PDB file of C-alpha atoms in Angstrom:
ATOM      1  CA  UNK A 836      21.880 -10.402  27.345  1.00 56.00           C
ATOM      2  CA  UNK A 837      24.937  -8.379  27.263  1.00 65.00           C
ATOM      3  CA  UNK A 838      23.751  -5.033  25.225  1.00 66.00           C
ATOM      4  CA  UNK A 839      27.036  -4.220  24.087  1.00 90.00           C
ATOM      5  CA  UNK A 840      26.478  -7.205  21.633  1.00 96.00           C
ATOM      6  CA  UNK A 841      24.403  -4.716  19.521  1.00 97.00           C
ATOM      7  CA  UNK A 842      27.268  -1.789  20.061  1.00 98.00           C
ATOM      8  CA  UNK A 843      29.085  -0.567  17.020  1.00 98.00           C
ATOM      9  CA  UNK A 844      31.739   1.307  18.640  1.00 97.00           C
ATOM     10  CA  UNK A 845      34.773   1.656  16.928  1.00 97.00           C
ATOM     11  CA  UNK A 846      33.121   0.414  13.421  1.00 98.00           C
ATOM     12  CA  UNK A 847      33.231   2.491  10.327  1.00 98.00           C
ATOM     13  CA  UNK A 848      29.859   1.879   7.836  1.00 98.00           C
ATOM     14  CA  UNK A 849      29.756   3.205   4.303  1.00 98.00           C
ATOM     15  CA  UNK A 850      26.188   3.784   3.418  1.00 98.00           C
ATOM     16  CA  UNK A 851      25.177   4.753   0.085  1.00 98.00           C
ATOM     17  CA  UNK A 852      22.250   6.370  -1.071  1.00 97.00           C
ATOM     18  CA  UNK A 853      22.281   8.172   2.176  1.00 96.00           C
ATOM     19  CA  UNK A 854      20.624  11.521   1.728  1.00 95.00           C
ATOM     20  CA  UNK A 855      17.642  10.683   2.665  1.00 93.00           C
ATOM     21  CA  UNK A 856      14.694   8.396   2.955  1.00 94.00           C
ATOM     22  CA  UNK A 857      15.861   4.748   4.279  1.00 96.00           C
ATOM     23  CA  UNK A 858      19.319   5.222   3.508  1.00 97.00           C
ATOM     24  CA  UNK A 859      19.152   8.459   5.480  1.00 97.00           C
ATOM     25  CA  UNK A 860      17.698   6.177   8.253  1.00 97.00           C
ATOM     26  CA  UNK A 861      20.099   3.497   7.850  1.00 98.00           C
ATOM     27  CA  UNK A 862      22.877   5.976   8.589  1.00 98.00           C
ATOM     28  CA  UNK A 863      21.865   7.736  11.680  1.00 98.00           C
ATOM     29  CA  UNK A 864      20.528   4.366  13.088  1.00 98.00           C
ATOM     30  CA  UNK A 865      24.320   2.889  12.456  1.00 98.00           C
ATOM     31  CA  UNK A 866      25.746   6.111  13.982  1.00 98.00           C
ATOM     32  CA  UNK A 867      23.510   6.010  17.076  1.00 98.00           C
ATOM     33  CA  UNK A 868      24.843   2.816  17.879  1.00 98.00           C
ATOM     34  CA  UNK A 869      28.544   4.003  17.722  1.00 98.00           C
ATOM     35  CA  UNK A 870      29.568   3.895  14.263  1.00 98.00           C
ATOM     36  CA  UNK A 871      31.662   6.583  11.900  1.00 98.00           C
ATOM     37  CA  UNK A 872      29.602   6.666   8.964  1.00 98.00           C
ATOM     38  CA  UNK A 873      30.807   7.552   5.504  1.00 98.00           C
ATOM     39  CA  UNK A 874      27.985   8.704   3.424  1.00 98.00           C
ATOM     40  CA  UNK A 875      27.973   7.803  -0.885  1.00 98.00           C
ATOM     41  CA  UNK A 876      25.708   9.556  -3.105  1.00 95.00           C
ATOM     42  CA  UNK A 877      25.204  12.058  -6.197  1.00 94.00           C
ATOM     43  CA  UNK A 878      23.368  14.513  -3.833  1.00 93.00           C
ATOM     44  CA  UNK A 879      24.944  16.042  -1.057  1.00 93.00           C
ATOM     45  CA  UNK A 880      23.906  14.519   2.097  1.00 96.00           C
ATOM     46  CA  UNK A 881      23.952  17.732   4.050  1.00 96.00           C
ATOM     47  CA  UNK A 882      20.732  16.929   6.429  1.00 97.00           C
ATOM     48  CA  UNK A 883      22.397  13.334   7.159  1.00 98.00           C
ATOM     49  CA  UNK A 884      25.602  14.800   8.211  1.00 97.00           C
ATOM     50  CA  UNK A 885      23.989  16.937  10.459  1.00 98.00           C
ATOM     51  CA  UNK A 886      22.434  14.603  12.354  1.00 98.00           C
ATOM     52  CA  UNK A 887      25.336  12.150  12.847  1.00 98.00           C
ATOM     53  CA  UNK A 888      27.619  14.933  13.808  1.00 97.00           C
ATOM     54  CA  UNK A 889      24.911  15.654  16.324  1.00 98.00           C
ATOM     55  CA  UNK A 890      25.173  12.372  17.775  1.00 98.00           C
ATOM     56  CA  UNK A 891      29.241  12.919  18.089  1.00 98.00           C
ATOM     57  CA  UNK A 892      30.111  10.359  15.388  1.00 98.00           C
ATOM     58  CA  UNK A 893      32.326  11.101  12.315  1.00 98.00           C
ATOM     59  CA  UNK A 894      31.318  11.565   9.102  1.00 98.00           C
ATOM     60  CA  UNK A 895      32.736  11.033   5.197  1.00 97.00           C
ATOM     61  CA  UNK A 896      31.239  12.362   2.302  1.00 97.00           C
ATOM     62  CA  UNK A 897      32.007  10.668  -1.190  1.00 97.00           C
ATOM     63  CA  UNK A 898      30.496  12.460  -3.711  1.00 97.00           C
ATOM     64  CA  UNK A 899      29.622   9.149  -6.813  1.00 97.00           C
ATOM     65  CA  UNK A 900      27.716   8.599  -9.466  1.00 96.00           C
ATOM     66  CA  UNK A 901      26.331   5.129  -8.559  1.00 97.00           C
ATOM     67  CA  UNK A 902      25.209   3.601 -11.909  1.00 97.00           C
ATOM     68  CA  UNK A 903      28.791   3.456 -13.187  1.00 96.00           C
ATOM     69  CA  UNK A 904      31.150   0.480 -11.911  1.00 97.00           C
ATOM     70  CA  UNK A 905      34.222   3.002 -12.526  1.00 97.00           C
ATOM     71  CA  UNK A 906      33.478   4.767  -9.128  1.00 97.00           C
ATOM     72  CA  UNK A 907      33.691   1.916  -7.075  1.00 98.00           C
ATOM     73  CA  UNK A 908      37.609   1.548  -6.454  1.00 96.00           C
ATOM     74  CA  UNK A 909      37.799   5.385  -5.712  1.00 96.00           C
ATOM     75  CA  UNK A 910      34.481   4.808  -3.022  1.00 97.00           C
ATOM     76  CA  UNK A 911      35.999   2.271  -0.893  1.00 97.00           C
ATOM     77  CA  UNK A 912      39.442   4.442  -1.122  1.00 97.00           C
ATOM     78  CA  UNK A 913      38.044   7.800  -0.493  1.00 97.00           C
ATOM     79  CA  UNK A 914      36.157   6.352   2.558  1.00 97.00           C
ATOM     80  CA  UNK A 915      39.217   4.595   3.999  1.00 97.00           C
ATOM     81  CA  UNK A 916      41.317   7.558   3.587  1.00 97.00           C
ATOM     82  CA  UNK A 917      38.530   9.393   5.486  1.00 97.00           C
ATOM     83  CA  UNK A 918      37.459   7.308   8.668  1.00 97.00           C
ATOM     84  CA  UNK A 919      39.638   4.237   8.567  1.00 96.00           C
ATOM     85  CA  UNK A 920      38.890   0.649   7.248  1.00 96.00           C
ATOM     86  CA  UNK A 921      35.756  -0.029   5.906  1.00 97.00           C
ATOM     87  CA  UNK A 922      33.965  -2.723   8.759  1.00 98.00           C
ATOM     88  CA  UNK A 923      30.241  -2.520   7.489  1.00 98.00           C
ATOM     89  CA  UNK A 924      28.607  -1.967   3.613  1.00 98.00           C
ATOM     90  CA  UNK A 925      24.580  -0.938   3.151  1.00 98.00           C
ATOM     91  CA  UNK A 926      24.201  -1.113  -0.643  1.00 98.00           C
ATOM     92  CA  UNK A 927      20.748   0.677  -0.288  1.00 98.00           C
ATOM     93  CA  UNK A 928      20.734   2.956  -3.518  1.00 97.00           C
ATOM     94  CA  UNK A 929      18.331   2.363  -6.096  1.00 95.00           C
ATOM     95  CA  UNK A 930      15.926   3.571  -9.054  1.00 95.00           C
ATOM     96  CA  UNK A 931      12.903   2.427 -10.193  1.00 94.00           C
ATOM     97  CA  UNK A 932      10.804   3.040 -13.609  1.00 95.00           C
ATOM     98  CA  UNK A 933       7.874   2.558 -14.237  1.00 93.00           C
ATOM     99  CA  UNK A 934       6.133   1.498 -17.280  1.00 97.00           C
ATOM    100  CA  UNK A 935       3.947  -1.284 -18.420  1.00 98.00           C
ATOM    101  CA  UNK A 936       6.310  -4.415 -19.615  1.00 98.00           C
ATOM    102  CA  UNK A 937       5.177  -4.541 -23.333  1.00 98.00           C
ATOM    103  CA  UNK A 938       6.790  -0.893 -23.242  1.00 98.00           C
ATOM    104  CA  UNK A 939       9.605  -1.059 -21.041  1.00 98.00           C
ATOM    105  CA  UNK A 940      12.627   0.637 -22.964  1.00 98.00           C
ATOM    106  CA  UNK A 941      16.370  -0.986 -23.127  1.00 98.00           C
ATOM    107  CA  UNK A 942      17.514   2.333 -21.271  1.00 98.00           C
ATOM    108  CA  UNK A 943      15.277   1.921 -18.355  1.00 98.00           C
ATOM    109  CA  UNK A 944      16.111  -2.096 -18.199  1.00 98.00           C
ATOM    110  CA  UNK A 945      20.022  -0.944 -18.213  1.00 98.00           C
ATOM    111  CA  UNK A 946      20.000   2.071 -16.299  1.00 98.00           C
ATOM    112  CA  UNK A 947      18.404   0.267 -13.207  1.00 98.00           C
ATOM    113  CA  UNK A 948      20.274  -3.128 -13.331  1.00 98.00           C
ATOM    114  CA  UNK A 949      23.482  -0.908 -13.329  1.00 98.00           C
ATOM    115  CA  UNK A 950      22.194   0.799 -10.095  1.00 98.00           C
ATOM    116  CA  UNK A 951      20.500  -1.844  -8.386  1.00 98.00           C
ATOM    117  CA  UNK A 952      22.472  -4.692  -8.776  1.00 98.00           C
ATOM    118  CA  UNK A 953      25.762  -3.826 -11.051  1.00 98.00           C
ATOM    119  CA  UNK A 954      27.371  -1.489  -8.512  1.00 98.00           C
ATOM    120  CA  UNK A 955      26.057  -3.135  -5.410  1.00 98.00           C
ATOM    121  CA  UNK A 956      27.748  -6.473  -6.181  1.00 98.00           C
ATOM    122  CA  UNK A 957      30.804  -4.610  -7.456  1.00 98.00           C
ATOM    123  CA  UNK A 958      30.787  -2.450  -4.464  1.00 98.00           C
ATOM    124  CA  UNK A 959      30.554  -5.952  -2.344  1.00 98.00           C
ATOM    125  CA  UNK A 960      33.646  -7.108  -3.938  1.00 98.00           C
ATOM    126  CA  UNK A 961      35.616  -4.170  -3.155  1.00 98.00           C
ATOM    127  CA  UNK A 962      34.412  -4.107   0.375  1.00 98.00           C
ATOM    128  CA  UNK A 963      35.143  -7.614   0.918  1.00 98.00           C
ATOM    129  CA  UNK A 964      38.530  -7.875  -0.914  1.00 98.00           C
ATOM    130  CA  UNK A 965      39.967  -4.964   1.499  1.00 96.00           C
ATOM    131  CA  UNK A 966      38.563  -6.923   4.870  1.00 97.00           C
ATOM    132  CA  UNK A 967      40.026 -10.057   3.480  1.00 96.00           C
ATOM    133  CA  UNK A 968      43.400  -8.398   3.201  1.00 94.00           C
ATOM    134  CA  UNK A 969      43.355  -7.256   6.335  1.00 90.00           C
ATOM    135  CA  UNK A 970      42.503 -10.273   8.028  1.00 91.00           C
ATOM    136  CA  UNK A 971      39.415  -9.089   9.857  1.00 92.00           C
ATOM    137  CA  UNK A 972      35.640  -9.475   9.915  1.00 96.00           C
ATOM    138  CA  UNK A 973      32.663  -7.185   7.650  1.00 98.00           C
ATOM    139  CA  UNK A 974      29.174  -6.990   7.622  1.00 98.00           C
ATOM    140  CA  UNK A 975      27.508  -6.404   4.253  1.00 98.00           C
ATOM    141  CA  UNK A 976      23.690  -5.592   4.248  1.00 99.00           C
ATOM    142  CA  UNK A 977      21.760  -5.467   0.926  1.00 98.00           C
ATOM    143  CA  UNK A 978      18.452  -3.395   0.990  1.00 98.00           C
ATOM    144  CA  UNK A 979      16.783  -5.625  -1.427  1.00 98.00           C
ATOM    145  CA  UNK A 980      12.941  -5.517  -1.629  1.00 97.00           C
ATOM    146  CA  UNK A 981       9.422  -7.091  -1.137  1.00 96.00           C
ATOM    147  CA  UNK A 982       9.885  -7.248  -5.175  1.00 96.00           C
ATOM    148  CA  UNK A 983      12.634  -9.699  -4.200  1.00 97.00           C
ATOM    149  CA  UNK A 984       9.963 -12.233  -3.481  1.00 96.00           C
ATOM    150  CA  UNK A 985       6.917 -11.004  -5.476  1.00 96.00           C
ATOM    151  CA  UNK A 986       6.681 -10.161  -8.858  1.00 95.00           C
ATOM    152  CA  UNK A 987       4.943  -6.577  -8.665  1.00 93.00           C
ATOM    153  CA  UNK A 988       3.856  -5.164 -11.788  1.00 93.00           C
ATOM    154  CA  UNK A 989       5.185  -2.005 -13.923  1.00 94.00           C
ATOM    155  CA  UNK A 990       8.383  -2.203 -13.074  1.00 96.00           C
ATOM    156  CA  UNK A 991      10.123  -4.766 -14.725  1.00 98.00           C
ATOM    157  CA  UNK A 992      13.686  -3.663 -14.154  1.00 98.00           C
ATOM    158  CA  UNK A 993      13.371  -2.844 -10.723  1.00 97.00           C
ATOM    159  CA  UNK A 994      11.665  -6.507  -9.927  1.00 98.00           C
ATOM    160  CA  UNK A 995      15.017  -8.209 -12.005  1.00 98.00           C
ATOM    161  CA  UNK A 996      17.585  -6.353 -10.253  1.00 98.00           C
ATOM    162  CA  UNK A 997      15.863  -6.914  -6.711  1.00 98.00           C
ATOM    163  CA  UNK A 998      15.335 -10.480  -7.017  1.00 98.00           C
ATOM    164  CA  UNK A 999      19.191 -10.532  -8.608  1.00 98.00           C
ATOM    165  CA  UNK A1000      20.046  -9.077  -5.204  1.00 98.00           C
ATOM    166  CA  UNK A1001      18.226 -11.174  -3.122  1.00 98.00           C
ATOM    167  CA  UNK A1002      20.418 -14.635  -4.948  1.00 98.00           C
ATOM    168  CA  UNK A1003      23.391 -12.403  -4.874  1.00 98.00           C
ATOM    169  CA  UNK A1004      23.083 -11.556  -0.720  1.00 98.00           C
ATOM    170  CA  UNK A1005      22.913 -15.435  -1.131  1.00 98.00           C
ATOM    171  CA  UNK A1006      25.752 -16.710  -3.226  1.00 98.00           C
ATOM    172  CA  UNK A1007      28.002 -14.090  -1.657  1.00 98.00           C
ATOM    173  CA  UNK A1008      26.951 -15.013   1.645  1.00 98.00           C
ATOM    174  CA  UNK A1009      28.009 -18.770   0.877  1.00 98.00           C
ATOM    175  CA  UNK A1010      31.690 -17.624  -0.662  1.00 98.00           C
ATOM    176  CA  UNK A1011      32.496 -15.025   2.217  1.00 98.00           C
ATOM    177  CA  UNK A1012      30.920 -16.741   5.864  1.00 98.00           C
ATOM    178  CA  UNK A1013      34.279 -18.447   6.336  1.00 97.00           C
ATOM    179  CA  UNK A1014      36.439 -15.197   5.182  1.00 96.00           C
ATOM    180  CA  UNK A1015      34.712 -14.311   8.824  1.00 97.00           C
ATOM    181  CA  UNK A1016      31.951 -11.479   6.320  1.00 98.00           C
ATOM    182  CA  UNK A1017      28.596 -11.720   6.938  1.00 98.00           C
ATOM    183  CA  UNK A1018      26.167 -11.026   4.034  1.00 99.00           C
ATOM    184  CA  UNK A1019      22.369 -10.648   4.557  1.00 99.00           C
ATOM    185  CA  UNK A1020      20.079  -8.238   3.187  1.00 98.00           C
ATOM    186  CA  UNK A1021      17.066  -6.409   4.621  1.00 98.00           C
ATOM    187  CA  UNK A1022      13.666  -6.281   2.741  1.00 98.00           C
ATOM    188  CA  UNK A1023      11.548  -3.202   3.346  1.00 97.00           C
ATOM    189  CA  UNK A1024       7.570  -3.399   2.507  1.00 95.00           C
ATOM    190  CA  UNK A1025       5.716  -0.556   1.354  1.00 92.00           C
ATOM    191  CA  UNK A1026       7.626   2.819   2.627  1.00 92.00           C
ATOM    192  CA  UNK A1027       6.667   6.517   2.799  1.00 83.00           C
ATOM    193  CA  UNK A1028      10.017   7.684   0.091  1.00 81.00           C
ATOM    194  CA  UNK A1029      10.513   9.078  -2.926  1.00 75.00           C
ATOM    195  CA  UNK A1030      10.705   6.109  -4.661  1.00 71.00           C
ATOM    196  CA  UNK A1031       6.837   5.260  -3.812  1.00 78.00           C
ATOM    197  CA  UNK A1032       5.324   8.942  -3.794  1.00 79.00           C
ATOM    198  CA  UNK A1033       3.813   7.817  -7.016  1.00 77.00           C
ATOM    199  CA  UNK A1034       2.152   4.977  -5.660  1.00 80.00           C
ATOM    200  CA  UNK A1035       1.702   6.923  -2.624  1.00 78.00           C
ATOM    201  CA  UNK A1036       0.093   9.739  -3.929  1.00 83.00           C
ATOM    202  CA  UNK A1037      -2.580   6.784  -5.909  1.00 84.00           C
ATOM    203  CA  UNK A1038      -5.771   7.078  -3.762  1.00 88.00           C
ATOM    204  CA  UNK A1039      -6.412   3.696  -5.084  1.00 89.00           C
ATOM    205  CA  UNK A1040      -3.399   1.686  -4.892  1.00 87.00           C
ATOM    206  CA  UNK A1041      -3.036   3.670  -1.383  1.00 89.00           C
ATOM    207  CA  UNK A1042      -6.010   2.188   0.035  1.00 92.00           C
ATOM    208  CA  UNK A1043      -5.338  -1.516  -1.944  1.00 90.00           C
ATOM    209  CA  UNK A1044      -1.513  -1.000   0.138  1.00 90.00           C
ATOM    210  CA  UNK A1045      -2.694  -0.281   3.318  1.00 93.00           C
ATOM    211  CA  UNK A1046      -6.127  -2.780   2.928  1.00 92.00           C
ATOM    212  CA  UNK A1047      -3.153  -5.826   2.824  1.00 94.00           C
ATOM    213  CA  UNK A1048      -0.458  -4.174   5.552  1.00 96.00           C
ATOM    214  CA  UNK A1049      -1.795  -5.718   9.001  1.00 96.00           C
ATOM    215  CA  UNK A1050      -0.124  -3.053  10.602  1.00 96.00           C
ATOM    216  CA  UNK A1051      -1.958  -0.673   8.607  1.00 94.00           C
ATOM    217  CA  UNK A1052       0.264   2.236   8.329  1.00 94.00           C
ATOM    218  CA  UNK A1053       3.053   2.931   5.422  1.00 94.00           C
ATOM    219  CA  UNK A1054       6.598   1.757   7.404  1.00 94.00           C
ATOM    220  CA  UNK A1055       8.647   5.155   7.959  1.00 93.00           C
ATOM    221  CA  UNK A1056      12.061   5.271   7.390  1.00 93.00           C
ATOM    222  CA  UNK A1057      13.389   5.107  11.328  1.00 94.00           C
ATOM    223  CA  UNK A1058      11.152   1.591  11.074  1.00 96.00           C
ATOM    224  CA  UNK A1059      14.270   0.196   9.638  1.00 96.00           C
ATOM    225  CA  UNK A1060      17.098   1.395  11.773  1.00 97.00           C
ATOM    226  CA  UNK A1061      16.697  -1.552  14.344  1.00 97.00           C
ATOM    227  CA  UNK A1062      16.981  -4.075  11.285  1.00 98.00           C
ATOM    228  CA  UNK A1063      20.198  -2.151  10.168  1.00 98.00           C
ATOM    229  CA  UNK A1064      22.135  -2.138  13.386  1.00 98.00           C
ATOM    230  CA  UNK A1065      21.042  -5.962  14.335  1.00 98.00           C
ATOM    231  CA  UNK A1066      22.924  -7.403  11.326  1.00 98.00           C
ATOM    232  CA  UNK A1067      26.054  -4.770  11.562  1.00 98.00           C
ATOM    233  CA  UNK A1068      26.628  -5.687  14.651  1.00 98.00           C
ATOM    234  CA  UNK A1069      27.779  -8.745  16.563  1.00 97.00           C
ATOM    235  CA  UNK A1070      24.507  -9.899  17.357  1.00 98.00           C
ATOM    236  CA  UNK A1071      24.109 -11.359  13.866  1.00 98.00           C
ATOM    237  CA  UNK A1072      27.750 -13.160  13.719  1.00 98.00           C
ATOM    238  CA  UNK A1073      26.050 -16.706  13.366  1.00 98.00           C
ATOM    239  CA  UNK A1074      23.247 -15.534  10.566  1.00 98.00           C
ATOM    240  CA  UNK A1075      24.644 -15.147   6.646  1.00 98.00           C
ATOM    241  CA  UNK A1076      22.138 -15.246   3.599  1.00 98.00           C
ATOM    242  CA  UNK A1077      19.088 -13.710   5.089  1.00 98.00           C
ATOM    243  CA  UNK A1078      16.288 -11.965   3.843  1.00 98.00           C
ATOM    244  CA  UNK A1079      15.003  -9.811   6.490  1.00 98.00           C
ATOM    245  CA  UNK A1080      11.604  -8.556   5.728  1.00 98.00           C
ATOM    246  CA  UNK A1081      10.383  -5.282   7.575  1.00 98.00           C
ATOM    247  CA  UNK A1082       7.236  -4.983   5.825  1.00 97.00           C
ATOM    248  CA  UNK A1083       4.512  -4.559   8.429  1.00 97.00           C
ATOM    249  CA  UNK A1084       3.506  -7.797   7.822  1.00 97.00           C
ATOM    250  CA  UNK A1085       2.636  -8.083   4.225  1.00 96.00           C
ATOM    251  CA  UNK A1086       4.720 -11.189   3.950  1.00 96.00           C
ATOM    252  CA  UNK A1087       2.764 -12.672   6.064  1.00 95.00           C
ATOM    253  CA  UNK A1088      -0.537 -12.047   4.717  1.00 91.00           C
TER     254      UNK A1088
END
């Protein structure tokens, strides 16, 4: 096989959510395959820069706030302006909260729909409307979840707006394949982030985690990179709508 099929030289990626954890991953992984990589995010991505510069790609930093939709027009402008057009989109921010469903609050339900799957599909649209006027191919890569597929419990907002992004990888994936835009998503399992310290840190639900992984560690961040670069580059021209899992093999238990 000819391994420049996998190469993303020449391609700019917008990741968002990039400061650390898998987004942080996602990034460097991209970059170490070629790409310019414009990092979105309330928190300065400083580490993340670092390490991209250190592999001699360019970097962009946007500076957003992404739970509002009015951000999204100045995102995909402020990135262009930086490295060129946008070629590849990871919509991997998100929020969770916690809380047992008979006392989920309205804010909680709203302020994680708007992050999880409000901005994402609005960022999608943005992404896709400026490779469509330019007449040239995009990958788009949703980091849904195993939520996606299960139910989980406790975290009713996070389970809506992960399943919402699993039928929207799907629908979009359906209206954009012939525009020459390939939209799949990736599905991480049970990773060592912020978002799970909690559950992490739960000597119980720890051991009940680990008891159903058959690989029988927590995935690390870098676990996803290969995942990342497979479906932003040409290698994954001829697959649209998938759910990638990279779960250790809880799926398949």
């Amino acid at each position: 096989m000819n391994r420049d099929i996998f190469s993303l030289e020449g391609k700019n990626a917008l990741v968002t959510g990039a400061n650390t954890g898998l987004g942080q991953a996602i990034a460097i992984a991209l970059a170490d395959a070629g790409a310019d990589v414009a990092l979105i995010g309330r928190s300065a991505p400083e580490e993340t820069e670092e390490r991209i510069k250190a592999l001699g790609r360019r970097t962009a930093v946007v500076m957003a706030d992404l739970s509002d939709t009015s951000v999204v027009s100045s995102v995909i402008a402020d990135s262009e302006t930086q490295l060129g057009p946008v070629d590849i989109l990871v919509n991997n921010a998100g929020i969770i909260r916690r809380q047992d469903a008979l006392e989920f609050s309205e804010d909680d339900w709203d302020d994680v729909l708007a992050t999880n799957l409000k901005v994402p599909f609005f960022l999608a649209q943005a992404a896709a409307k400026s490779m469509t006027k330019a007449r040239r191919a995009g990958k788009i890569i949703n980091v849904a979840s195993l939520l996606s597929i299960q139910g989980g419990i406790r975290v009713a907002s996070y389970t809506a707006s992960k399943s919402g992004l699993a039928g929207l990888t799907r629908l979009l994936a359906n209206e954009w394949a012939s525009q020459g835009i390939n939209v799949n998503a990736i599905v991480p399992g049970y990773f060592a982030t912020n978002n799970t310290e909690a559950l992490h840190n739960d000597a119980e639900r720890n051991r009940q985690i680990l008891d159903r992984v058959p690989a029988g560690r927590w995935g690390d961040p870098d676990d996803l990179g290969g995942a990342a670069v497979y479906l932003a580059s040409k290698a994954s021209d001829y697959v649209h709508g998938v759910l990638l899992p990279v779960d250790g093999g809880w799926l398949a238990r």
